[in-house]
Coordinates of N, CA and C in Angstrom, one line a residue:
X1 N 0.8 -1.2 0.0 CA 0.0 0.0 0.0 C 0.9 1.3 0.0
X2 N 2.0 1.4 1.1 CA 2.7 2.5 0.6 C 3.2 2.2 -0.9
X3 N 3.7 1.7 -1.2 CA 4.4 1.6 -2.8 C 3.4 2.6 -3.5
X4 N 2.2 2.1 -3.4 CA 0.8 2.8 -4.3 C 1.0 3.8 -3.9
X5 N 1.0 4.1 -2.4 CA 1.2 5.7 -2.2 C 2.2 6.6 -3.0
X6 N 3.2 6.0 -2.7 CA 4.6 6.3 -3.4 C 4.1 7.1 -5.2
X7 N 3.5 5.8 -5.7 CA 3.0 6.0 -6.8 C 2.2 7.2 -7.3
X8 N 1.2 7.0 -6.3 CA 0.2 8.2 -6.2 C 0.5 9.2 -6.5
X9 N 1.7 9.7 -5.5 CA 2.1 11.1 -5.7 C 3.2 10.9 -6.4
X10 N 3.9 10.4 -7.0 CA 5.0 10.4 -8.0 C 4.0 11.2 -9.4
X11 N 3.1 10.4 -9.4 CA 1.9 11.1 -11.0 C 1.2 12.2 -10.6
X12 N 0.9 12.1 -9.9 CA -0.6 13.2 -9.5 C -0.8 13.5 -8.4
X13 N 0.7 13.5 -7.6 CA 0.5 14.6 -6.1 C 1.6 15.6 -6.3
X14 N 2.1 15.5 -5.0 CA 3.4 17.2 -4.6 C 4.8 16.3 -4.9
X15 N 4.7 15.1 -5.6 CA 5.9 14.6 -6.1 C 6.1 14.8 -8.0
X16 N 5.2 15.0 -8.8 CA 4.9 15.2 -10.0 C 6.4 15.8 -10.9
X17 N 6.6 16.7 -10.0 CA 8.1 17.3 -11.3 C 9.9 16.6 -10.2
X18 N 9.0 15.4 -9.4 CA 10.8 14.9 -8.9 C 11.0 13.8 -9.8
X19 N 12.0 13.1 -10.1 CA 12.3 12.1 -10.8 C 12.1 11.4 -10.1
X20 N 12.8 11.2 -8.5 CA 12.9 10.4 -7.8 C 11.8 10.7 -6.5
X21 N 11.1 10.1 -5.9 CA 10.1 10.0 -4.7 C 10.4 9.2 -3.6
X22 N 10.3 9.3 -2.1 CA 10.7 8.5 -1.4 C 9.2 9.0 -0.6
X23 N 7.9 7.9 -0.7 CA 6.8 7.7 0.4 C 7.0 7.1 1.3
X24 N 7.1 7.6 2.7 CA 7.1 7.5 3.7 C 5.3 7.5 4.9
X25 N 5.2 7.1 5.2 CA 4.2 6.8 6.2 C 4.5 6.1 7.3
X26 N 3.8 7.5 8.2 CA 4.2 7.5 9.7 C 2.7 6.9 10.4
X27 N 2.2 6.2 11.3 CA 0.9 6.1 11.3 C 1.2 4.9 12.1
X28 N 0.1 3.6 12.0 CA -0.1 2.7 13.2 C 1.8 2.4 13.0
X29 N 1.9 1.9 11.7 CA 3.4 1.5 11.5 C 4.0 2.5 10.7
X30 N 5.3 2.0 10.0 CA 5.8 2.7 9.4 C 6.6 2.2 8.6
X31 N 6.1 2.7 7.0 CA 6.7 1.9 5.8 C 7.0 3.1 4.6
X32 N 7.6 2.5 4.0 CA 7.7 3.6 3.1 C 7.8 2.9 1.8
X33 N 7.8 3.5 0.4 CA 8.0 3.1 -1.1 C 8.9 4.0 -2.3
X34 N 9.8 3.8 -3.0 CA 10.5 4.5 -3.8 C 9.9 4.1 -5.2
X35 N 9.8 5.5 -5.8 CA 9.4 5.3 -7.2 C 10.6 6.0 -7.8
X36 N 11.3 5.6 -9.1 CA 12.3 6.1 -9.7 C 12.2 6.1 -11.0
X37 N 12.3 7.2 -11.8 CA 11.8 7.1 -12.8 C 10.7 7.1 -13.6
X38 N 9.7 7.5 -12.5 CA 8.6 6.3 -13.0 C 7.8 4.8 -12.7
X39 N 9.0 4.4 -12.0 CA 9.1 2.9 -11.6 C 9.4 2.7 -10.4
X40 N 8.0 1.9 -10.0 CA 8.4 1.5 -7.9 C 9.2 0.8 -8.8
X41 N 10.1 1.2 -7.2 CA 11.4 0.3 -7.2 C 10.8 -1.4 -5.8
X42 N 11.3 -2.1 -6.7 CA 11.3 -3.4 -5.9 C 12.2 -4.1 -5.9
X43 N 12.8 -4.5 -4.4 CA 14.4 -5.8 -4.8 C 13.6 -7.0 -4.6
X44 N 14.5 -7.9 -3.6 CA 14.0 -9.4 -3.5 C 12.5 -9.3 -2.9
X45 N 11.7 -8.3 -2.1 CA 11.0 -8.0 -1.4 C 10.3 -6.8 -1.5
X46 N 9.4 -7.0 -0.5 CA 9.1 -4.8 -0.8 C 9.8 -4.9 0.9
X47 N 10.3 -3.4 1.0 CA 11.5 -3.4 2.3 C 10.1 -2.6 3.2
X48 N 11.4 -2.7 4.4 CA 10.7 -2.7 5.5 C 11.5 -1.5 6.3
X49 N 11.2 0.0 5.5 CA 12.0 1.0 6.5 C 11.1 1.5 7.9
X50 N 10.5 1.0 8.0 CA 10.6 1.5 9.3 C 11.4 0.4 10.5
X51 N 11.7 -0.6 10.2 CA 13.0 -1.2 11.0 C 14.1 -1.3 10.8
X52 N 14.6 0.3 10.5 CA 15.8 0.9 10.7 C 16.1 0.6 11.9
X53 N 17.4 0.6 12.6 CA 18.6 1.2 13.5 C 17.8 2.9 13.7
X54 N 17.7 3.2 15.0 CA 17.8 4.5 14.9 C 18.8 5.0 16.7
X55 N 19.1 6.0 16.5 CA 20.1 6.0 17.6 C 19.2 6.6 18.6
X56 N 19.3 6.3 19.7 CA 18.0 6.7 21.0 C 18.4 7.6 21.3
X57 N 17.1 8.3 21.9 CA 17.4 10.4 22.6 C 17.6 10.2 23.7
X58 N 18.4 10.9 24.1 CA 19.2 11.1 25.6 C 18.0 11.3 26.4
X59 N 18.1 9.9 27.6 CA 17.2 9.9 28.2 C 16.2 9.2 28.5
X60 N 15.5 8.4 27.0 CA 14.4 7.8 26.4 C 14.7 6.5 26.9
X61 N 13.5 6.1 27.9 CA 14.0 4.6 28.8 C 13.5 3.7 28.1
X62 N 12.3 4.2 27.1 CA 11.0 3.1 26.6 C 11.8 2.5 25.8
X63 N 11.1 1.1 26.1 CA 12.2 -0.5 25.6 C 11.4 -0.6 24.2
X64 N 10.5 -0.1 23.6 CA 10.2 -0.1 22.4 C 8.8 -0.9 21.8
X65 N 7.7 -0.5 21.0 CA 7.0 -1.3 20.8 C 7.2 -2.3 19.7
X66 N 7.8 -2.7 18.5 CA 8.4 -3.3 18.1 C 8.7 -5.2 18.4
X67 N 7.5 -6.0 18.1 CA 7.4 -7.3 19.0 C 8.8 -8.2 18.4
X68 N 9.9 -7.7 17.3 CA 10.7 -7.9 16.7 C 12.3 -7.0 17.2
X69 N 11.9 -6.3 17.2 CA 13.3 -5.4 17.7 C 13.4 -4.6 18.6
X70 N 12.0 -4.2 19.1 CA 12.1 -3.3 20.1 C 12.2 -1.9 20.2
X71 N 13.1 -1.6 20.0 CA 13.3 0.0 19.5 C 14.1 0.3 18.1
X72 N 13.2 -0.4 17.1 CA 13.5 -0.1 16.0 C 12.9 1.3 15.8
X73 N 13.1 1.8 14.5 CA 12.2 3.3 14.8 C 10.9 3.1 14.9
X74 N 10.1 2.0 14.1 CA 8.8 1.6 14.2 C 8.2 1.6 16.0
X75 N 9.5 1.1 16.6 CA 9.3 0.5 17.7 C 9.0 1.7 18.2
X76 N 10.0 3.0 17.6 CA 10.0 4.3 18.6 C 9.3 5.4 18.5
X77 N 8.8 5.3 17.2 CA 7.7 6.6 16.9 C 6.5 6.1 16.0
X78 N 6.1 4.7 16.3 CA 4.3 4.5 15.4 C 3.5 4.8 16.3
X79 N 2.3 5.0 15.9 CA 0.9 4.9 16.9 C 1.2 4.2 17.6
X80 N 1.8 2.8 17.5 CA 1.9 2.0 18.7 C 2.6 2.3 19.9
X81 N 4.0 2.3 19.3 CA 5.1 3.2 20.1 C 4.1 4.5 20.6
X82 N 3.6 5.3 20.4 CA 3.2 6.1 21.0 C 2.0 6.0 22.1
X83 N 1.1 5.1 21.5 CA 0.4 4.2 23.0 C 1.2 3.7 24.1
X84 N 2.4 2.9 23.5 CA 3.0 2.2 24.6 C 3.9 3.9 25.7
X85 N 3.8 4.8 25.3 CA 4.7 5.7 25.8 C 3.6 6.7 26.5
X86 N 2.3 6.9 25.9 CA 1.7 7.1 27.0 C 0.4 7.0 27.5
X87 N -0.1 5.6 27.3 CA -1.3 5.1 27.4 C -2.6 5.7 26.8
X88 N -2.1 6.3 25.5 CA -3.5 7.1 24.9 C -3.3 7.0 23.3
X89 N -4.3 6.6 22.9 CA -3.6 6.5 21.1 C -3.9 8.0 20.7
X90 N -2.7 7.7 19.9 CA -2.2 9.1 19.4 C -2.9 9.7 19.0
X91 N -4.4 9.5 18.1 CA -5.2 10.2 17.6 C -5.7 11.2 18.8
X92 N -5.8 11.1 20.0 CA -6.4 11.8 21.2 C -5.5 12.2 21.8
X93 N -4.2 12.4 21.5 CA -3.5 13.4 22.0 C -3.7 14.6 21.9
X94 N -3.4 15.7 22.9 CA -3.5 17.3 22.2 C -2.1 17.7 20.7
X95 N -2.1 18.8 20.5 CA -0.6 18.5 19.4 C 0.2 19.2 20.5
X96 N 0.0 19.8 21.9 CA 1.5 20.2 22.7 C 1.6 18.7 23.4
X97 N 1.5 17.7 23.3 CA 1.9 16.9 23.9 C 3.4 17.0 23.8
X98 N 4.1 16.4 24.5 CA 5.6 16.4 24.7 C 5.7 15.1 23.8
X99 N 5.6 14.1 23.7 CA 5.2 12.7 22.8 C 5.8 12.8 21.6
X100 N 5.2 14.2 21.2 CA 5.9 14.4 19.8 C 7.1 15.1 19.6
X101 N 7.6 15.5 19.9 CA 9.0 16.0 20.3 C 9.7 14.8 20.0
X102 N 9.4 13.8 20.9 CA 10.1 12.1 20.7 C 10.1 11.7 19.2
X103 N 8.9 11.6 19.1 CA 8.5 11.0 17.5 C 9.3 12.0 16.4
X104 N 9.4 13.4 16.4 CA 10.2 14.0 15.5 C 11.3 13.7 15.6
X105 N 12.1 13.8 17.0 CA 13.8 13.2 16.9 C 14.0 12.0 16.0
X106 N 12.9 10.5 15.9 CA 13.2 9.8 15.6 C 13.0 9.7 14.2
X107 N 12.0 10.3 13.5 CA 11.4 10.7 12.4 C 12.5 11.2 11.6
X108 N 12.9 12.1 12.1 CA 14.0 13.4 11.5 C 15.3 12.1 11.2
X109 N 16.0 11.6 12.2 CA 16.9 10.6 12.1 C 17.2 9.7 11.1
X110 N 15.2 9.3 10.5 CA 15.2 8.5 9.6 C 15.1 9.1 8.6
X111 N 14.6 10.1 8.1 CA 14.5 10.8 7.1 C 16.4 11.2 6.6
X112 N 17.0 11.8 7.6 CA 18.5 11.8 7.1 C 18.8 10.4 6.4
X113 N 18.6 9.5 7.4 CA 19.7 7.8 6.5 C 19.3 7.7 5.8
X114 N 17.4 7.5 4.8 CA 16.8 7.5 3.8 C 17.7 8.1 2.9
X115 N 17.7 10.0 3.5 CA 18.4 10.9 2.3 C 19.6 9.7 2.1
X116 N 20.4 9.8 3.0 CA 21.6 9.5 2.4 C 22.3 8.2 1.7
X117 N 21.2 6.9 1.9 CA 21.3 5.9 1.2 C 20.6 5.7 -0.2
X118 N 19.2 7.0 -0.3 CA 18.4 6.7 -1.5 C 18.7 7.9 -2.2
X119 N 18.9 9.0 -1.5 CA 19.2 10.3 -2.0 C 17.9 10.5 -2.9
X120 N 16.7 10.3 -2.8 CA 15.6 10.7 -3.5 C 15.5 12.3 -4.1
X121 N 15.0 12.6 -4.8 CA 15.0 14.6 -5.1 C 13.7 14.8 -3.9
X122 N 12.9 13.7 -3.6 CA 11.9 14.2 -2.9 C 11.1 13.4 -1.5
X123 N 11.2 13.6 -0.7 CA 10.4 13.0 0.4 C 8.8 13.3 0.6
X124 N 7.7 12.5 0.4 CA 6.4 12.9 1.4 C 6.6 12.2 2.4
X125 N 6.0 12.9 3.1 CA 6.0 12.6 4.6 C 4.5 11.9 4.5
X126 N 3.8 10.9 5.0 CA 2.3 10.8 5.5 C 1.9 10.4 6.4
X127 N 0.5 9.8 6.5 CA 0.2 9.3 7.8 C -0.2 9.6 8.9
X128 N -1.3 9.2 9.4 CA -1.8 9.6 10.5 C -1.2 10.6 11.5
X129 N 0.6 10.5 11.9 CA 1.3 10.9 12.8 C 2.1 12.0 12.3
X130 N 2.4 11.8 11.0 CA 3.3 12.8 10.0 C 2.5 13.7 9.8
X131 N 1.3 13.9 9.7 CA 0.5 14.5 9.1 C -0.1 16.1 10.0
X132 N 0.3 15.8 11.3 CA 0.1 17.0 11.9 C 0.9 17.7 11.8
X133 N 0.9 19.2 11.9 CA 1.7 20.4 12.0 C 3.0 19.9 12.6
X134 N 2.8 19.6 13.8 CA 4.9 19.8 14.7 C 5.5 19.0 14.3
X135 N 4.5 17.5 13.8 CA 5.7 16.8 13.6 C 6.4 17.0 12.3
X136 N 5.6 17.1 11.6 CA 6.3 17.6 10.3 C 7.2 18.7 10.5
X137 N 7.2 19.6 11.2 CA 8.0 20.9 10.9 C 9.1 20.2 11.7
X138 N 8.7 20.0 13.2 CA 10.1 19.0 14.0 C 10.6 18.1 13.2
X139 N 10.6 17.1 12.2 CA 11.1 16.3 11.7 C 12.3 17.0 10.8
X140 N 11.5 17.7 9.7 CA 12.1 18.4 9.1 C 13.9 19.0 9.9
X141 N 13.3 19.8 10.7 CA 14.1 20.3 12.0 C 15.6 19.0 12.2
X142 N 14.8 18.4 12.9 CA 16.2 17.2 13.2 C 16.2 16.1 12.1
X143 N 15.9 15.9 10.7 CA 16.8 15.9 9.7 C 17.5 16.5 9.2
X144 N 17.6 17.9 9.7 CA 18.7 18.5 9.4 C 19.8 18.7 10.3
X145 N 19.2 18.5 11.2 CA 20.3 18.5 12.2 C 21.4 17.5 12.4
X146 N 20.3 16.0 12.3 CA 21.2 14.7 12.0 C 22.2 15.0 11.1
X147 N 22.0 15.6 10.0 CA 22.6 15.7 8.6 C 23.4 16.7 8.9
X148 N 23.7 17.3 9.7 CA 24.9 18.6 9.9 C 25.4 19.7 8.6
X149 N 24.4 19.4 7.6 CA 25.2 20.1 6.1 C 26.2 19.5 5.4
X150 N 26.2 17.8 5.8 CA 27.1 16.9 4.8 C 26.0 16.6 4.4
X151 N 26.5 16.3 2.7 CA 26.5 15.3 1.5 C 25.5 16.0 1.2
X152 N 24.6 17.3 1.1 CA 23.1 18.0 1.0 C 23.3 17.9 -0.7
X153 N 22.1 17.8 -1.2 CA 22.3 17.9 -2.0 C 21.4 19.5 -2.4
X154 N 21.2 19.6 -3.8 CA 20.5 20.9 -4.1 C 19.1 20.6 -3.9
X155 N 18.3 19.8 -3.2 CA 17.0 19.1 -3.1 C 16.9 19.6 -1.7
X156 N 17.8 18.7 -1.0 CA 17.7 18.4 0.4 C 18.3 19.4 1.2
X157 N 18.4 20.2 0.9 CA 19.1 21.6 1.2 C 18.0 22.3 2.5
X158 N 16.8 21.8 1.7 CA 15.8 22.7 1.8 C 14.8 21.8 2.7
X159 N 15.1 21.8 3.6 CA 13.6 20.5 4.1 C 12.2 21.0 4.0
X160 N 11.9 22.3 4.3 CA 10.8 22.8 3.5 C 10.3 21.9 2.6
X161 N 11.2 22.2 1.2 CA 10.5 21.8 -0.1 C 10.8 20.5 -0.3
X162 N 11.9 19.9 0.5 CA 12.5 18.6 0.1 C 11.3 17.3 1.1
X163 N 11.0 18.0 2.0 CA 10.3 17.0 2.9 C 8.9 17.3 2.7
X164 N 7.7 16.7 2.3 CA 6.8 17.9 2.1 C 5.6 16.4 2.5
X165 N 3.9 16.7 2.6 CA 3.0 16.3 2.9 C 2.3 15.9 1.2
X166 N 1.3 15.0 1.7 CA 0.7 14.4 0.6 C 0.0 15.3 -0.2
X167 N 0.4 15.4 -1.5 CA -0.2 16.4 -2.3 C -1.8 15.9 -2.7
X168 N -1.8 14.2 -2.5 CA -3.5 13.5 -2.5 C -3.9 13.6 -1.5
X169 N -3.4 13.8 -0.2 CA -3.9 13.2 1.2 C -4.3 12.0 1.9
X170 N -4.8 11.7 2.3 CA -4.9 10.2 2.8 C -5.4 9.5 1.3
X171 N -5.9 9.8 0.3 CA -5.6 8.9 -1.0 C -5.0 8.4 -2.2
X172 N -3.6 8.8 -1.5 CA -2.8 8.6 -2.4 C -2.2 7.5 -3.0
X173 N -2.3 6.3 -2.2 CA -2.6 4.9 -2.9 C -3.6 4.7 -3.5
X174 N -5.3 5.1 -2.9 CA -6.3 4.5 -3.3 C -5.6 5.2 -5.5
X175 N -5.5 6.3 -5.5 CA -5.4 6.7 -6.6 C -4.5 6.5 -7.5

């Protein structure tokens, strides 16, 4: 379903003039799809980024939701992860919760290693959790930070325009 998302906006969302797309969705879980060219990319599998390696925030005791790794990033910032951290699903959070603060550090984290292993010209962000205001701007925020101003390209320079929200909104697979 991400892949389709991926798709979606590679034709007919806020990905339309990048060559390359990297769909990301943040939400119960967290998966993502690359279109290149035109063409989801597929290897032996369809992958599984949201069980990245992500490096833990100073401080952060929670052992992870993740029934496989634990504190993978899935483990550390999905709806679940975010039930397990503070007994309320995320949808009924306020947006000053502190919760999200977390979820952007780890968000932002994975958005840099993406950049820097897929180097895409373009990121959507989506998903139930992506999809609010802070976290998207926080993510944005500590992908760049992760990324210190190595290896930027002329895309990613910008997390504004390089990181951006679903130009279909929640139907960007159905479409």
């Amino acid at each position: 379903d991400v892949s389709a998302a991926a798709y979606g906006e590679s034709r007919f969302g806020s990905a339309q003039d990048a060559p390359s797309v990297l769909y990301v969705t943040v939400g119960t879980g967290i998966g993502g799809g690359l279109v290149n060219g035109g063409k989801l990319w597929q290897g032996a599998s369809h992958s599984e980024m949201g069980h990245i390696s992500v490096r833990r925030l100073r401080g952060d005791t929670f052992a992870g939701a993740c029934p496989y790794h634990g504190d993978c990033l899935e483990g550390m910032a999905s709806g679940a992860a975010i039930e397990g951290r503070t007994g309320t699903p995320a949808r009924d959070l306020s947006d000053d919760h502190p919760v999200w603060d977390t979820v952007a550090y780890y968000v932002g984290q994975a958005l840099a290693t993406w950049t820097y292993t897929l180097m895409p010209h373009r990121i959507v962000l989506g998903g139930g959790i992506a999809m609010r205001d802070h976290v998207l701007s926080h993510s944005r925020t500590r992908m760049a930070e992760a990324m210190s101003g190595y290896a930027l390209t002329s895309a990613s320079r910008n997390p504004s325009t390089y990181v951006v929200r679903p130009g279909l909104g929640k139907r960007s697979g159905l479409v």
